Amino acid sequence: AQKITQTQPGMFVQEKEAVTLDCTYDTSDQSYGLFWYKQPSSGEMIFLIYQGSYDEQNATEGRYSLNFQKARKSANLVISASQLGDSAMYFCAMRDRTPGNQFYFGTGTSLTVIP
Amino acid sequence: DAGVIQSPRHEVTEMGQEVTLRCKPISGHDYLFWYRQTMMRGLELLIYFNNNVPIDDSGMPEDRFSAKMPNASFSTLKIQPSEPRDSAVYFCASSLFTAYNEQFFGPGTRLTVL
């Protein structure tokens, strides 16, 4: 089974609007971390935001927030007030303790912000 | 800290040649990961190390690929002989130990095998 599933290959959003990128995960571990990365067309992988499995509050970092629903095993990224510079590929990732603390990445969602 | 350092940033070589990619992780990080990214296959984990010891190399595509981590501050990924289908961006990333620590990626090496 896929550890991380991103079901939206591509998304479009109007500038200044909010957008939600979906991510579901699969783990039997109780301790895990959820991460989102941004990859612009220049190619670098940029860490955006993190949520721990025991965190009760949703993580926020500026315009990014992580909508964490533990029972549904979802960790959606919400970008508020989209900007043209948000156009990029977005990857959801999970790290648990099995089998050896490795990271699991989704296939990514390509976000295009329309002016 | 300078972040994860990879060299070279770009490599163009001919089929059959040996290619060596280098990575310097962030000081103090005890995990190091090598990934390959292509349009067709996305981001693939090739191998990762914990405290310089390879933990899982099941992602290494074939025997032509090998990786070493002789010390905590240096790792190499070698392809010998290289083939055109090895053309990709190769990322190195490092992290601290726990499940709550993010990975920090290097800028990547864009490899083109002609």
JSON list of C-alpha atoms in Angstrom, two decimals:
[
{"chain": "A", "resi": 1, "resn": "ALA", "atom": "CA", "xyz": [0.00, 0.00, 0.00]},
{"chain": "A", "resi": 2, "resn": "GLN", "atom": "CA", "xyz": [1.10, 3.53, -0.69]},
{"chain": "A", "resi": 3, "resn": "LYS", "atom": "CA", "xyz": [2.34, 5.29, 2.38]},
{"chain": "A", "resi": 4, "resn": "ILE", "atom": "CA", "xyz": [1.52, 8.73, 0.99]},
{"chain": "A", "resi": 5, "resn": "THR", "atom": "CA", "xyz": [-1.21, 9.48, -1.53]},
{"chain": "A", "resi": 6, "resn": "GLN", "atom": "CA", "xyz": [-1.66, 12.74, -3.34]},
{"chain": "A", "resi": 7, "resn": "THR", "atom": "CA", "xyz": [-4.66, 12.45, -5.63]},
{"chain": "A", "resi": 8, "resn": "GLN", "atom": "CA", "xyz": [-4.42, 15.83, -7.39]},
{"chain": "A", "resi": 9, "resn": "PRO", "atom": "CA", "xyz": [-1.79, 15.76, -10.15]},
{"chain": "A", "resi": 10, "resn": "GLY", "atom": "CA", "xyz": [-2.53, 19.37, -11.03]},
{"chain": "A", "resi": 11, "resn": "MET", "atom": "CA", "xyz": [-4.37, 22.26, -9.46]},
{"chain": "A", "resi": 12, "resn": "PHE", "atom": "CA", "xyz": [-5.18, 25.81, -10.53]},
{"chain": "A", "resi": 13, "resn": "VAL", "atom": "CA", "xyz": [-5.97, 28.71, -8.23]},
{"chain": "A", "resi": 14, "resn": "GLN", "atom": "CA", "xyz": [-6.67, 32.36, -8.79]},
{"chain": "A", "resi": 15, "resn": "GLU", "atom": "CA", "xyz": [-4.18, 34.77, -7.32]},
{"chain": "A", "resi": 16, "resn": "LYS", "atom": "CA", "xyz": [-5.13, 35.88, -3.80]},
{"chain": "A", "resi": 17, "resn": "GLU", "atom": "CA", "xyz": [-7.44, 32.92, -3.32]},
{"chain": "A", "resi": 18, "resn": "ALA", "atom": "CA", "xyz": [-6.84, 30.04, -0.91]},
{"chain": "A", "resi": 19, "resn": "VAL", "atom": "CA", "xyz": [-6.11, 26.52, -2.12]},
{"chain": "A", "resi": 20, "resn": "THR", "atom": "CA", "xyz": [-6.03, 23.12, -0.44]},
{"chain": "A", "resi": 21, "resn": "LEU", "atom": "CA", "xyz": [-3.68, 20.37, -1.57]},
{"chain": "A", "resi": 22, "resn": "ASP", "atom": "CA", "xyz": [-4.74, 16.92, -0.45]},
{"chain": "A", "resi": 23, "resn": "CYS", "atom": "CA", "xyz": [-2.59, 14.30, 1.21]},
{"chain": "A", "resi": 24, "resn": "THR", "atom": "CA", "xyz": [-3.49, 11.05, 2.89]},
{"chain": "A", "resi": 25, "resn": "TYR", "atom": "CA", "xyz": [-1.08, 8.75, 4.64]},
{"chain": "A", "resi": 26, "resn": "ASP", "atom": "CA", "xyz": [-0.87, 5.22, 5.90]},
{"chain": "A", "resi": 27, "resn": "THR", "atom": "CA", "xyz": [1.03, 4.09, 8.95]},
{"chain": "A", "resi": 28, "resn": "SER", "atom": "CA", "xyz": [0.48, 1.85, 11.94]},
{"chain": "A", "resi": 29, "resn": "ASP", "atom": "CA", "xyz": [3.07, 3.73, 13.95]},
{"chain": "A", "resi": 30, "resn": "GLN", "atom": "CA", "xyz": [1.86, 6.05, 16.70]},
{"chain": "A", "resi": 31, "resn": "SER", "atom": "CA", "xyz": [4.78, 8.43, 16.34]},
{"chain": "A", "resi": 32, "resn": "TYR", "atom": "CA", "xyz": [5.26, 10.01, 12.98]},
{"chain": "A", "resi": 33, "resn": "GLY", "atom": "CA", "xyz": [5.87, 13.31, 11.30]},
{"chain": "A", "resi": 34, "resn": "LEU", "atom": "CA", "xyz": [4.15, 14.83, 8.29]},
{"chain": "A", "resi": 35, "resn": "PHE", "atom": "CA", "xyz": [5.93, 17.30, 6.03]},
{"chain": "A", "resi": 36, "resn": "TRP", "atom": "CA", "xyz": [5.26, 19.40, 2.99]},
{"chain": "A", "resi": 37, "resn": "TYR", "atom": "CA", "xyz": [7.90, 20.45, 0.49]},
{"chain": "A", "resi": 38, "resn": "LYS", "atom": "CA", "xyz": [7.76, 22.88, -2.39]},
{"chain": "A", "resi": 39, "resn": "GLN", "atom": "CA", "xyz": [9.71, 22.38, -5.59]},
{"chain": "A", "resi": 40, "resn": "PRO", "atom": "CA", "xyz": [9.66, 25.41, -7.90]},
{"chain": "A", "resi": 41, "resn": "SER", "atom": "CA", "xyz": [10.69, 25.17, -11.52]},
{"chain": "A", "resi": 42, "resn": "SER", "atom": "CA", "xyz": [14.27, 25.96, -10.49]},
{"chain": "A", "resi": 43, "resn": "GLY", "atom": "CA", "xyz": [14.38, 22.48, -8.96]},
{"chain": "A", "resi": 44, "resn": "GLU", "atom": "CA", "xyz": [15.32, 22.88, -5.33]},
{"chain": "A", "resi": 45, "resn": "MET", "atom": "CA", "xyz": [13.30, 21.14, -2.63]},
{"chain": "A", "resi": 46, "resn": "ILE", "atom": "CA", "xyz": [12.11, 23.61, -0.02]},
{"chain": "A", "resi": 47, "resn": "PHE", "atom": "CA", "xyz": [10.73, 22.49, 3.34]},
{"chain": "A", "resi": 48, "resn": "LEU", "atom": "CA", "xyz": [7.48, 24.30, 4.13]},
{"chain": "A", "resi": 49, "resn": "ILE", "atom": "CA", "xyz": [5.76, 22.92, 7.18]},
{"chain": "A", "resi": 50, "resn": "TYR", "atom": "CA", "xyz": [5.71, 20.06, 9.64]},
{"chain": "A", "resi": 51, "resn": "GLN", "atom": "CA", "xyz": [3.10, 18.34, 11.83]},
{"chain": "A", "resi": 52, "resn": "GLY", "atom": "CA", "xyz": [3.86, 15.80, 14.53]},
{"chain": "A", "resi": 53, "resn": "SER", "atom": "CA", "xyz": [1.46, 12.97, 15.19]},
{"chain": "A", "resi": 54, "resn": "TYR", "atom": "CA", "xyz": [0.97, 14.06, 18.78]},
{"chain": "A", "resi": 55, "resn": "ASP", "atom": "CA", "xyz": [0.44, 17.71, 17.99]},
{"chain": "A", "resi": 56, "resn": "GLU", "atom": "CA", "xyz": [-3.10, 18.74, 18.83]},
{"chain": "A", "resi": 57, "resn": "GLN", "atom": "CA", "xyz": [-2.96, 22.04, 17.03]},
{"chain": "A", "resi": 58, "resn": "ASN", "atom": "CA", "xyz": [-2.70, 22.35, 13.28]},
{"chain": "A", "resi": 59, "resn": "ALA", "atom": "CA", "xyz": [0.70, 23.62, 12.22]},
{"chain": "A", "resi": 60, "resn": "THR", "atom": "CA", "xyz": [0.96, 27.05, 10.63]},
{"chain": "A", "resi": 61, "resn": "GLU", "atom": "CA", "xyz": [3.85, 28.84, 8.95]},
{"chain": "A", "resi": 62, "resn": "GLY", "atom": "CA", "xyz": [2.93, 32.18, 7.52]},
{"chain": "A", "resi": 63, "resn": "ARG", "atom": "CA", "xyz": [0.48, 31.60, 4.67]},
{"chain": "A", "resi": 64, "resn": "TYR", "atom": "CA", "xyz": [0.84, 27.83, 4.98]},
{"chain": "A", "resi": 65, "resn": "SER", "atom": "CA", "xyz": [-1.22, 25.73, 7.32]},
{"chain": "A", "resi": 66, "resn": "LEU", "atom": "CA", "xyz": [-1.57, 22.01, 7.66]},
{"chain": "A", "resi": 67, "resn": "ASN", "atom": "CA", "xyz": [-5.07, 20.66, 8.16]},
{"chain": "A", "resi": 68, "resn": "PHE", "atom": "CA", "xyz": [-4.32, 17.56, 10.21]},
{"chain": "A", "resi": 69, "resn": "GLN", "atom": "CA", "xyz": [-7.14, 15.06, 10.63]},
{"chain": "A", "resi": 70, "resn": "LYS", "atom": "CA", "xyz": [-5.64, 12.12, 12.44]},
{"chain": "A", "resi": 71, "resn": "ALA", "atom": "CA", "xyz": [-8.66, 9.83, 12.34]},
{"chain": "A", "resi": 72, "resn": "ARG", "atom": "CA", "xyz": [-8.92, 10.27, 8.59]},
{"chain": "A", "resi": 73, "resn": "LYS", "atom": "CA", "xyz": [-5.17, 10.05, 8.18]},
{"chain": "A", "resi": 74, "resn": "SER", "atom": "CA", "xyz": [-5.09, 13.22, 6.16]},
{"chain": "A", "resi": 75, "resn": "ALA", "atom": "CA", "xyz": [-2.64, 16.10, 6.21]},
{"chain": "A", "resi": 76, "resn": "ASN", "atom": "CA", "xyz": [-3.81, 18.66, 3.70]},
{"chain": "A", "resi": 77, "resn": "LEU", "atom": "CA", "xyz": [-1.78, 21.77, 2.94]},
{"chain": "A", "resi": 78, "resn": "VAL", "atom": "CA", "xyz": [-3.69, 25.03, 2.83]},
{"chain": "A", "resi": 79, "resn": "ILE", "atom": "CA", "xyz": [-2.11, 28.01, 1.14]},
{"chain": "A", "resi": 80, "resn": "SER", "atom": "CA", "xyz": [-3.90, 31.26, 1.83]},
{"chain": "A", "resi": 81, "resn": "ALA", "atom": "CA", "xyz": [-3.77, 34.36, -0.37]},
{"chain": "A", "resi": 82, "resn": "SER", "atom": "CA", "xyz": [-2.01, 32.59, -3.25]},
{"chain": "A", "resi": 83, "resn": "GLN", "atom": "CA", "xyz": [0.78, 34.42, -5.00]},
{"chain": "A", "resi": 84, "resn": "LEU", "atom": "CA", "xyz": [2.27, 33.87, -8.44]},
{"chain": "A", "resi": 85, "resn": "GLY", "atom": "CA", "xyz": [5.42, 32.61, -6.75]},
{"chain": "A", "resi": 86, "resn": "ASP", "atom": "CA", "xyz": [3.45, 29.75, -5.24]},
{"chain": "A", "resi": 87, "resn": "SER", "atom": "CA", "xyz": [3.31, 28.07, -8.64]},
{"chain": "A", "resi": 88, "resn": "ALA", "atom": "CA", "xyz": [5.34, 24.93, -8.08]},
{"chain": "A", "resi": 89, "resn": "MET", "atom": "CA", "xyz": [5.23, 21.22, -7.39]},
{"chain": "A", "resi": 90, "resn": "TYR", "atom": "CA", "xyz": [4.21, 20.33, -3.84]},
{"chain": "A", "resi": 91, "resn": "PHE", "atom": "CA", "xyz": [5.16, 17.09, -2.15]},
{"chain": "A", "resi": 92, "resn": "CYS", "atom": "CA", "xyz": [3.66, 15.59, 0.97]},
{"chain": "A", "resi": 93, "resn": "ALA", "atom": "CA", "xyz": [5.93, 13.34, 3.01]},
{"chain": "A", "resi": 94, "resn": "MET", "atom": "CA", "xyz": [5.77, 11.22, 6.11]},
{"chain": "A", "resi": 95, "resn": "ARG", "atom": "CA", "xyz": [8.41, 9.89, 8.41]},
{"chain": "A", "resi": 96, "resn": "ASP", "atom": "CA", "xyz": [7.66, 7.11, 10.84]},
{"chain": "A", "resi": 97, "resn": "ARG", "atom": "CA", "xyz": [9.86, 4.78, 12.81]},
{"chain": "A", "resi": 98, "resn": "THR", "atom": "CA", "xyz": [9.44, 1.73, 10.61]},
{"chain": "A", "resi": 99, "resn": "PRO", "atom": "CA", "xyz": [11.37, 0.16, 9.09]},
{"chain": "A", "resi": 100, "resn": "GLY", "atom": "CA", "xyz": [14.17, 2.58, 9.81]},
{"chain": "A", "resi": 101, "resn": "ASN", "atom": "CA", "xyz": [13.12, 6.19, 10.09]},
{"chain": "A", "resi": 102, "resn": "GLN", "atom": "CA", "xyz": [12.96, 6.74, 6.37]},
{"chain": "A", "resi": 103, "resn": "PHE", "atom": "CA", "xyz": [10.83, 9.29, 4.59]},
{"chain": "A", "resi": 104, "resn": "TYR", "atom": "CA", "xyz": [7.98, 8.46, 2.25]},
{"chain": "A", "resi": 105, "resn": "PHE", "atom": "CA", "xyz": [7.01, 10.95, -0.44]},
{"chain": "A", "resi": 106, "resn": "GLY", "atom": "CA", "xyz": [3.85, 11.33, -2.45]},
{"chain": "A", "resi": 107, "resn": "THR", "atom": "CA", "xyz": [3.81, 11.81, -6.21]},
{"chain": "A", "resi": 108, "resn": "GLY", "atom": "CA", "xyz": [3.27, 15.52, -5.89]},
{"chain": "A", "resi": 109, "resn": "THR", "atom": "CA", "xyz": [0.71, 18.11, -6.94]},
{"chain": "A", "resi": 110, "resn": "SER", "atom": "CA", "xyz": [1.52, 20.73, -9.52]},
{"chain": "A", "resi": 111, "resn": "LEU", "atom": "CA", "xyz": [0.00, 24.06, -8.50]},
{"chain": "A", "resi": 112, "resn": "THR", "atom": "CA", "xyz": [-0.47, 26.88, -10.98]},
{"chain": "A", "resi": 113, "resn": "VAL", "atom": "CA", "xyz": [-1.49, 30.31, -9.72]},
{"chain": "A", "resi": 114, "resn": "ILE", "atom": "CA", "xyz": [-3.41, 32.29, -12.31]},
{"chain": "A", "resi": 115, "resn": "PRO", "atom": "CA", "xyz": [-3.10, 36.08, -12.29]},
{"chain": "B", "resi": 1, "resn": "ASP", "atom": "CA", "xyz": [25.28, 26.36, 8.41]},
{"chain": "B", "resi": 2, "resn": "ALA", "atom": "CA", "xyz": [25.86, 26.05, 4.67]},
{"chain": "B", "resi": 3, "resn": "GLY", "atom": "CA", "xyz": [23.17, 23.45, 4.22]},
{"chain": "B", "resi": 4, "resn": "VAL", "atom": "CA", "xyz": [23.59, 20.23, 2.27]},
{"chain": "B", "resi": 5, "resn": "ILE", "atom": "CA", "xyz": [26.26, 20.61, -0.37]},
{"chain": "B", "resi": 6, "resn": "GLN", "atom": "CA", "xyz": [26.30, 18.60, -3.58]},
{"chain": "B", "resi": 7, "resn": "SER", "atom": "CA", "xyz": [28.81, 18.54, -6.35]},
{"chain": "B", "resi": 8, "resn": "PRO", "atom": "CA", "xyz": [28.91, 18.80, -9.24]},
{"chain": "B", "resi": 9, "resn": "ARG", "atom": "CA", "xyz": [25.71, 20.73, -9.92]},
{"chain": "B", "resi": 10, "resn": "HIS", "atom": "CA", "xyz": [25.67, 19.61, -13.52]},
{"chain": "B", "resi": 11, "resn": "GLU", "atom": "CA", "xyz": [27.34, 16.64, -15.14]},
{"chain": "B", "resi": 12, "resn": "VAL", "atom": "CA", "xyz": [27.30, 15.67, -18.78]},
{"chain": "B", "resi": 13, "resn": "THR", "atom": "CA", "xyz": [28.99, 12.44, -19.68]},
{"chain": "B", "resi": 14, "resn": "GLU", "atom": "CA", "xyz": [28.99, 9.80, -22.35]},
{"chain": "B", "resi": 15, "resn": "MET", "atom": "CA", "xyz": [27.49, 6.38, -22.04]},
{"chain": "B", "resi": 16, "resn": "GLY", "atom": "CA", "xyz": [29.88, 3.93, -20.44]},
{"chain": "B", "resi": 17, "resn": "GLN", "atom": "CA", "xyz": [31.74, 6.49, -18.38]},
{"chain": "B", "resi": 18, "resn": "GLU", "atom": "CA", "xyz": [31.97, 6.42, -14.61]},
{"chain": "B", "resi": 19, "resn": "VAL", "atom": "CA", "xyz": [30.11, 9.15, -12.76]},
{"chain": "B", "resi": 20, "resn": "THR", "atom": "CA", "xyz": [30.67, 10.13, -9.15]},
{"chain": "B", "resi": 21, "resn": "LEU", "atom": "CA", "xyz": [28.29, 12.42, -7.31]},
{"chain": "B", "resi": 22, "resn": "ARG", "atom": "CA", "xyz": [29.29, 13.93, -3.98]},
{"chain": "B", "resi": 23, "resn": "CYS", "atom": "CA", "xyz": [27.41, 15.09, -0.95]},
{"chain": "B", "resi": 24, "resn": "LYS", "atom": "CA", "xyz": [28.28, 16.84, 2.27]},
{"chain": "B", "resi": 25, "resn": "PRO", "atom": "CA", "xyz": [25.44, 16.66, 4.80]},
{"chain": "B", "resi": 26, "resn": "ILE", "atom": "CA", "xyz": [24.64, 19.23, 7.44]},
{"chain": "B", "resi": 27, "resn": "SER", "atom": "CA", "xyz": [26.99, 18.89, 10.36]},
{"chain": "B", "resi": 28, "resn": "GLY", "atom": "CA", "xyz": [25.46, 16.84, 13.17]},
{"chain": "B", "resi": 29, "resn": "HIS", "atom": "CA", "xyz": [22.88, 15.12, 11.02]},
{"chain": "B", "resi": 30, "resn": "ASP", "atom": "CA", "xyz": [23.00, 11.37, 11.39]},
{"chain": "B", "resi": 31, "resn": "TYR", "atom": "CA", "xyz": [20.82, 10.40, 8.43]},
{"chain": "B", "resi": 32, "resn": "LEU", "atom": "CA", "xyz": [21.75, 10.82, 4.81]},
{"chain": "B", "resi": 33, "resn": "PHE", "atom": "CA", "xyz": [19.50, 10.01, 1.85]},
{"chain": "B", "resi": 34, "resn": "TRP", "atom": "CA", "xyz": [20.11, 9.76, -1.88]},
{"chain": "B", "resi": 35, "resn": "TYR", "atom": "CA", "xyz": [17.17, 10.32, -4.24]},
{"chain": "B", "resi": 36, "resn": "ARG", "atom": "CA", "xyz": [16.72, 10.32, -7.98]},
{"chain": "B", "resi": 37, "resn": "GLN", "atom": "CA", "xyz": [14.06, 12.41, -9.70]},
{"chain": "B", "resi": 38, "resn": "THR", "atom": "CA", "xyz": [12.77, 12.02, -13.25]},
{"chain": "B", "resi": 39, "resn": "MET", "atom": "CA", "xyz": [9.61, 13.13, -14.96]},
{"chain": "B", "resi": 40, "resn": "MET", "atom": "CA", "xyz": [8.60, 9.53, -15.59]},
{"chain": "B", "resi": 41, "resn": "ARG", "atom": "CA", "xyz": [9.29, 8.03, -12.17]},
{"chain": "B", "resi": 42, "resn": "GLY", "atom": "CA", "xyz": [9.06, 11.01, -9.86]},
{"chain": "B", "resi": 43, "resn": "LEU", "atom": "CA", "xyz": [11.15, 11.11, -6.71]},
{"chain": "B", "resi": 44, "resn": "GLU", "atom": "CA", "xyz": [12.74, 7.76, -5.86]},
{"chain": "B", "resi": 45, "resn": "LEU", "atom": "CA", "xyz": [14.69, 6.88, -2.74]},
{"chain": "B", "resi": 46, "resn": "LEU", "atom": "CA", "xyz": [17.86, 5.10, -3.77]},
{"chain": "B", "resi": 47, "resn": "ILE", "atom": "CA", "xyz": [19.64, 4.47, -0.47]},
{"chain": "B", "resi": 48, "resn": "TYR", "atom": "CA", "xyz": [19.95, 5.93, 2.98]},
{"chain": "B", "resi": 49, "resn": "PHE", "atom": "CA", "xyz": [22.51, 5.84, 5.75]},
{"chain": "B", "resi": 50, "resn": "ASN", "atom": "CA", "xyz": [22.32, 6.14, 9.51]},
{"chain": "B", "resi": 51, "resn": "ASN", "atom": "CA", "xyz": [25.58, 7.04, 11.24]},
{"chain": "B", "resi": 52, "resn": "ASN", "atom": "CA", "xyz": [27.47, 6.23, 8.03]},
{"chain": "B", "resi": 53, "resn": "VAL", "atom": "CA", "xyz": [25.97, 2.73, 7.79]},
{"chain": "B", "resi": 54, "resn": "PRO", "atom": "CA", "xyz": [23.71, 1.88, 4.83]},
{"chain": "B", "resi": 55, "resn": "ILE", "atom": "CA", "xyz": [20.26, 1.00, 6.15]},
{"chain": "B", "resi": 56, "resn": "ASP", "atom": "CA", "xyz": [18.28, 0.32, 3.01]},
{"chain": "B", "resi": 57, "resn": "ASP", "atom": "CA", "xyz": [19.64, 0.14, -0.51]},
{"chain": "B", "resi": 58, "resn": "SER", "atom": "CA", "xyz": [16.64, -1.58, -2.05]},
{"chain": "B", "resi": 59, "resn": "GLY", "atom": "CA", "xyz": [16.01, 1.46, -4.22]},
{"chain": "B", "resi": 60, "resn": "MET", "atom": "CA", "xyz": [19.34, 1.21, -5.98]},
{"chain": "B", "resi": 61, "resn": "PRO", "atom": "CA", "xyz": [18.33, 0.29, -9.52]},
{"chain": "B", "resi": 62, "resn": "GLU", "atom": "CA", "xyz": [21.10, -2.15, -10.31]},
{"chain": "B", "resi": 63, "resn": "ASP", "atom": "CA", "xyz": [24.67, -3.13, -9.62]},
{"chain": "B", "resi": 64, "resn": "ARG", "atom": "CA", "xyz": [25.96, -0.26, -11.66]},
{"chain": "B", "resi": 65, "resn": "PHE", "atom": "CA", "xyz": [24.99, 2.00, -8.78]},
{"chain": "B", "resi": 66, "resn": "SER", "atom": "CA", "xyz": [26.95, 2.10, -5.55]},
{"chain": "B", "resi": 67, "resn": "ALA", "atom": "CA", "xyz": [27.03, 4.49, -2.60]},
{"chain": "B", "resi": 68, "resn": "LYS", "atom": "CA", "xyz": [29.45, 5.00, 0.23]},
{"chain": "B", "resi": 69, "resn": "MET", "atom": "CA", "xyz": [29.66, 7.11, 3.32]},
{"chain": "B", "resi": 70, "resn": "PRO", "atom": "CA", "xyz": [33.22, 6.88, 4.62]},
{"chain": "B", "resi": 71, "resn": "ASN", "atom": "CA", "xyz": [32.61, 9.45, 7.34]},
{"chain": "B", "resi": 72, "resn": "ALA", "atom": "CA", "xyz": [29.89, 11.64, 8.80]},
{"chain": "B", "resi": 73, "resn": "SER", "atom": "CA", "xyz": [30.62, 14.55, 6.49]},
{"chain": "B", "resi": 74, "resn": "PHE", "atom": "CA", "xyz": [30.89, 12.93, 3.10]},
{"chain": "B", "resi": 75, "resn": "SER", "atom": "CA", "xyz": [29.03, 10.54, 0.82]},
{"chain": "B", "resi": 76, "resn": "THR", "atom": "CA", "xyz": [29.36, 9.49, -2.78]},
{"chain": "B", "resi": 77, "resn": "LEU", "atom": "CA", "xyz": [27.01, 7.94, -5.30]},
{"chain": "B", "resi": 78, "resn": "LYS", "atom": "CA", "xyz": [28.78, 6.24, -8.16]},
{"chain": "B", "resi": 79, "resn": "ILE", "atom": "CA", "xyz": [27.40, 4.98, -11.44]},
{"chain": "B", "resi": 80, "resn": "GLN", "atom": "CA", "xyz": [29.65, 2.69, -13.44]},
{"chain": "B", "resi": 81, "resn": "PRO", "atom": "CA", "xyz": [29.10, 2.32, -16.34]},
{"chain": "B", "resi": 82, "resn": "SER", "atom": "CA", "xyz": [26.58, 5.08, -16.93]},
{"chain": "B", "resi": 83, "resn": "GLU", "atom": "CA", "xyz": [23.69, 4.73, -19.37]},
{"chain": "B", "resi": 84, "resn": "PRO", "atom": "CA", "xyz": [21.37, 7.31, -20.97]},
{"chain": "B", "resi": 85, "resn": "ARG", "atom": "CA", "xyz": [18.48, 6.13, -18.78]},
{"chain": "B", "resi": 86, "resn": "ASP", "atom": "CA", "xyz": [20.44, 7.27, -15.72]},
{"chain": "B", "resi": 87, "resn": "SER", "atom": "CA", "xyz": [19.87, 10.86, -16.78]},
{"chain": "B", "resi": 88, "resn": "ALA", "atom": "CA", "xyz": [18.05, 12.51, -13.89]},
{"chain": "B", "resi": 89, "resn": "VAL", "atom": "CA", "xyz": [18.41, 14.93, -11.03]},
{"chain": "B", "resi": 90, "resn": "TYR", "atom": "CA", "xyz": [20.07, 13.31, -8.05]},
{"chain": "B", "resi": 91, "resn": "PHE", "atom": "CA", "xyz": [19.35, 14.78, -4.65]},
{"chain": "B", "resi": 92, "resn": "CYS", "atom": "CA", "xyz": [21.15, 14.24, -1.41]},
{"chain": "B", "resi": 93, "resn": "ALA", "atom": "CA", "xyz": [19.33, 15.05, 1.84]},
{"chain": "B", "resi": 94, "resn": "SER", "atom": "CA", "xyz": [20.19, 14.85, 5.50]},
{"chain": "B", "resi": 95, "resn": "SER", "atom": "CA", "xyz": [18.26, 14.89, 8.74]},
{"chain": "B", "resi": 96, "resn": "LEU", "atom": "CA", "xyz": [18.44, 14.33, 12.45]},
{"chain": "B", "resi": 97, "resn": "PHE", "atom": "CA", "xyz": [17.29, 11.12, 14.03]},
{"chain": "B", "resi": 98, "resn": "THR", "atom": "CA", "xyz": [13.66, 11.33, 15.11]},
{"chain": "B", "resi": 99, "resn": "ALA", "atom": "CA", "xyz": [10.44, 10.96, 13.16]},
{"chain": "B", "resi": 100, "resn": "TYR", "atom": "CA", "xyz": [9.79, 14.63, 13.88]},
{"chain": "B", "resi": 101, "resn": "ASN", "atom": "CA", "xyz": [12.82, 15.96, 12.07]},
{"chain": "B", "resi": 102, "resn": "GLU", "atom": "CA", "xyz": [12.53, 17.18, 8.51]},
{"chain": "B", "resi": 103, "resn": "GLN", "atom": "CA", "xyz": [14.94, 16.45, 5.71]},
{"chain": "B", "resi": 104, "resn": "PHE", "atom": "CA", "xyz": [17.10, 19.16, 4.29]},
{"chain": "B", "resi": 105, "resn": "PHE", "atom": "CA", "xyz": [17.80, 18.74, 0.61]},
{"chain": "B", "resi": 106, "resn": "GLY", "atom": "CA", "xyz": [20.85, 19.70, -1.34]},
{"chain": "B", "resi": 107, "resn": "PRO", "atom": "CA", "xyz": [20.49, 21.62, -4.60]},
{"chain": "B", "resi": 108, "resn": "GLY", "atom": "CA", "xyz": [20.73, 18.44, -6.64]},
{"chain": "B", "resi": 109, "resn": "THR", "atom": "CA", "xyz": [23.03, 17.24, -9.42]},
{"chain": "B", "resi": 110, "resn": "ARG", "atom": "CA", "xyz": [21.58, 17.26, -12.90]},
{"chain": "B", "resi": 111, "resn": "LEU", "atom": "CA", "xyz": [23.12, 14.29, -14.72]},
{"chain": "B", "resi": 112, "resn": "THR", "atom": "CA", "xyz": [22.92, 13.91, -18.46]},
{"chain": "B", "resi": 113, "resn": "VAL", "atom": "CA", "xyz": [24.28, 10.75, -20.03]},
{"chain": "B", "resi": 114, "resn": "LEU", "atom": "CA", "xyz": [24.64, 10.97, -23.80]}
]
